[in-house]
Amino acid sequence: MTAERVNPAELSPPTGFSHAVVATGSRVVFLAGQTALDADGKVTGDTLPEQFERALANLLTALRAAGGTPADLARVTVYATDLAAYRAHAPRLGRIWHRLAGRDYPAMAVVQVVRLWDEEAMVELDGFAVLP
């Protein structure tokens, strides 16, 4: 895939995301929402950062199984049950993202939701990638 990250000067400088991603490739991979589920289907992690790390790792595992890499991500949506907590942990979440996915940020959105499928889950990530 080739990905051009577009961040117009007229918009606020992005931190941890890109305003737009122009992706070209031959395969699109749609990634289902991932929470902090372990291999046995149990939510792990007592804190938002712990759950975010597991959810992101799960998303990247699905992506790699489909033949992609973190740099192939074109769009990710983060669903959080507590947006204030997400904002409070943003620097740590950014470090987790950088360690697991690098600095090629996709277009992103963070949305607060009332609850997720698994009641213990605090965060869920979904998205899509464009592969060569």
Tab-separated table of C-alpha atoms in Angstrom:
chain	number	residue	atom	x	y	z
A	1	MET	CA	0.000	0.000	0.000
A	2	THR	CA	0.995	3.563	-0.434
A	3	ALA	CA	-0.435	5.975	2.052
A	4	GLU	CA	-0.249	9.708	1.899
A	5	ARG	CA	-1.026	11.357	5.227
A	6	VAL	CA	-2.737	14.699	4.554
A	7	ASN	CA	-2.700	17.321	7.311
A	8	PRO	CA	-3.758	20.710	5.904
A	9	ALA	CA	-2.198	23.796	7.478
A	10	GLU	CA	-5.708	25.266	7.775
A	11	LEU	CA	-6.623	22.625	10.383
A	12	SER	CA	-5.341	22.233	13.912
A	13	PRO	CA	-2.097	20.223	13.954
A	14	PRO	CA	-2.951	16.557	14.522
A	15	THR	CA	-1.648	14.764	17.582
A	16	GLY	CA	-1.780	10.986	17.346
A	17	PHE	CA	-3.860	10.889	14.151
A	18	SER	CA	-3.912	12.124	10.565
A	19	HIS	CA	-6.676	14.376	9.238
A	20	ALA	CA	-6.871	12.337	6.035
A	21	VAL	CA	-5.163	9.317	4.533
A	22	VAL	CA	-5.074	8.756	0.791
A	23	ALA	CA	-4.477	5.014	0.439
A	24	THR	CA	-3.886	3.088	-2.746
A	25	GLY	CA	-3.606	-0.653	-2.942
A	26	SER	CA	-5.388	-3.712	-4.192
A	27	ARG	CA	-7.002	-5.143	-1.035
A	28	VAL	CA	-9.143	-3.564	1.656
A	29	VAL	CA	-9.293	-5.275	5.054
A	30	PHE	CA	-12.197	-4.385	7.335
A	31	LEU	CA	-11.275	-5.000	10.966
A	32	ALA	CA	-13.989	-5.942	13.445
A	33	GLY	CA	-14.198	-4.164	16.768
A	34	GLN	CA	-11.644	-5.476	19.227
A	35	THR	CA	-11.777	-5.133	22.994
A	36	ALA	CA	-9.372	-6.440	25.637
A	37	LEU	CA	-10.495	-10.043	25.236
A	38	ASP	CA	-7.954	-12.763	25.870
A	39	ALA	CA	-7.873	-16.061	23.942
A	40	ASP	CA	-10.524	-17.468	26.317
A	41	GLY	CA	-12.943	-14.605	25.617
A	42	LYS	CA	-12.474	-12.839	28.962
A	43	VAL	CA	-11.877	-9.095	29.260
A	44	THR	CA	-8.426	-8.451	30.727
A	45	GLY	CA	-7.021	-5.343	32.360
A	46	ASP	CA	-8.377	-3.270	35.212
A	47	THR	CA	-7.431	0.119	33.776
A	48	LEU	CA	-8.201	1.913	30.540
A	49	PRO	CA	-4.537	1.873	29.394
A	50	GLU	CA	-4.284	-1.882	30.045
A	51	GLN	CA	-7.467	-2.528	28.100
A	52	PHE	CA	-6.426	-0.159	25.297
A	53	GLU	CA	-3.119	-1.999	24.907
A	54	ARG	CA	-4.846	-5.389	24.663
A	55	ALA	CA	-7.551	-4.095	22.299
A	56	LEU	CA	-4.932	-2.524	20.007
A	57	ALA	CA	-2.827	-5.692	20.120
A	58	ASN	CA	-5.921	-7.711	19.177
A	59	LEU	CA	-6.689	-5.348	16.273
A	60	LEU	CA	-3.104	-5.627	15.029
A	61	THR	CA	-3.199	-9.425	15.387
A	62	ALA	CA	-6.261	-9.564	13.130
A	63	LEU	CA	-4.573	-7.184	10.686
A	64	ARG	CA	-1.370	-9.235	10.558
A	65	ALA	CA	-3.380	-12.451	10.064
A	66	ALA	CA	-4.946	-10.783	7.006
A	67	GLY	CA	-1.468	-9.959	5.678
A	68	GLY	CA	-1.200	-6.331	6.797
A	69	THR	CA	0.998	-4.201	9.003
A	70	PRO	CA	0.198	-1.214	11.228
A	71	ALA	CA	1.392	1.126	8.450
A	72	ASP	CA	-1.464	-0.231	6.280
A	73	LEU	CA	-4.136	1.136	8.629
A	74	ALA	CA	-6.155	3.823	6.865
A	75	ARG	CA	-8.906	4.380	9.456
A	76	VAL	CA	-9.418	3.485	13.140
A	77	THR	CA	-12.338	4.352	15.383
A	78	VAL	CA	-11.931	4.171	19.153
A	79	TYR	CA	-15.078	3.683	21.232
A	80	ALA	CA	-14.594	4.617	24.904
A	81	THR	CA	-17.098	4.335	27.742
A	82	ASP	CA	-15.497	7.290	29.567
A	83	LEU	CA	-14.167	10.030	27.312
A	84	ALA	CA	-12.816	12.055	30.258
A	85	ALA	CA	-10.725	9.060	31.360
A	86	TYR	CA	-9.552	8.546	27.770
A	87	ARG	CA	-8.416	12.176	27.566
A	88	ALA	CA	-6.718	11.932	30.970
A	89	HIS	CA	-4.763	8.865	29.801
A	90	ALA	CA	-4.100	10.206	26.272
A	91	PRO	CA	-0.310	10.621	26.702
A	92	ARG	CA	0.055	7.029	27.945
A	93	LEU	CA	-2.303	5.729	25.243
A	94	GLY	CA	-0.189	7.550	22.668
A	95	ARG	CA	2.942	5.827	23.953
A	96	ILE	CA	1.186	2.459	23.747
A	97	TRP	CA	0.102	3.210	20.169
A	98	HIS	CA	3.632	4.265	19.214
A	99	ARG	CA	5.182	1.120	20.717
A	100	LEU	CA	2.715	-1.274	19.049
A	101	ALA	CA	1.771	0.504	15.815
A	102	GLY	CA	4.468	3.088	15.125
A	103	ARG	CA	4.035	6.684	13.994
A	104	ASP	CA	2.187	6.184	10.710
A	105	TYR	CA	-1.125	7.360	12.114
A	106	PRO	CA	-4.381	6.536	10.348
A	107	ALA	CA	-7.363	8.834	10.155
A	108	MET	CA	-8.989	8.382	13.571
A	109	ALA	CA	-11.984	9.260	15.688
A	110	VAL	CA	-12.688	8.707	19.382
A	111	VAL	CA	-16.346	8.322	20.313
A	112	GLN	CA	-17.912	7.968	23.751
A	113	VAL	CA	-20.467	5.197	24.056
A	114	VAL	CA	-22.779	4.209	26.889
A	115	ARG	CA	-21.424	0.658	26.995
A	116	LEU	CA	-19.800	-1.992	24.886
A	117	TRP	CA	-20.847	-5.562	24.126
A	118	ASP	CA	-18.823	-6.899	27.057
A	119	GLU	CA	-19.894	-4.897	30.100
A	120	GLU	CA	-16.365	-4.963	31.572
A	121	ALA	CA	-14.865	-3.457	28.416
A	122	MET	CA	-13.852	0.214	28.613
A	123	VAL	CA	-12.581	0.589	25.047
A	124	GLU	CA	-13.019	-0.963	21.609
A	125	LEU	CA	-11.131	-0.309	18.364
A	126	ASP	CA	-12.182	-1.068	14.796
A	127	GLY	CA	-10.984	0.094	11.440
A	128	PHE	CA	-9.837	-0.747	7.978
A	129	ALA	CA	-6.557	-1.128	6.174
A	130	VAL	CA	-5.511	-0.985	2.521
A	131	LEU	CA	-2.948	-3.600	1.517
A	132	PRO	CA	-0.755	-3.669	-1.615
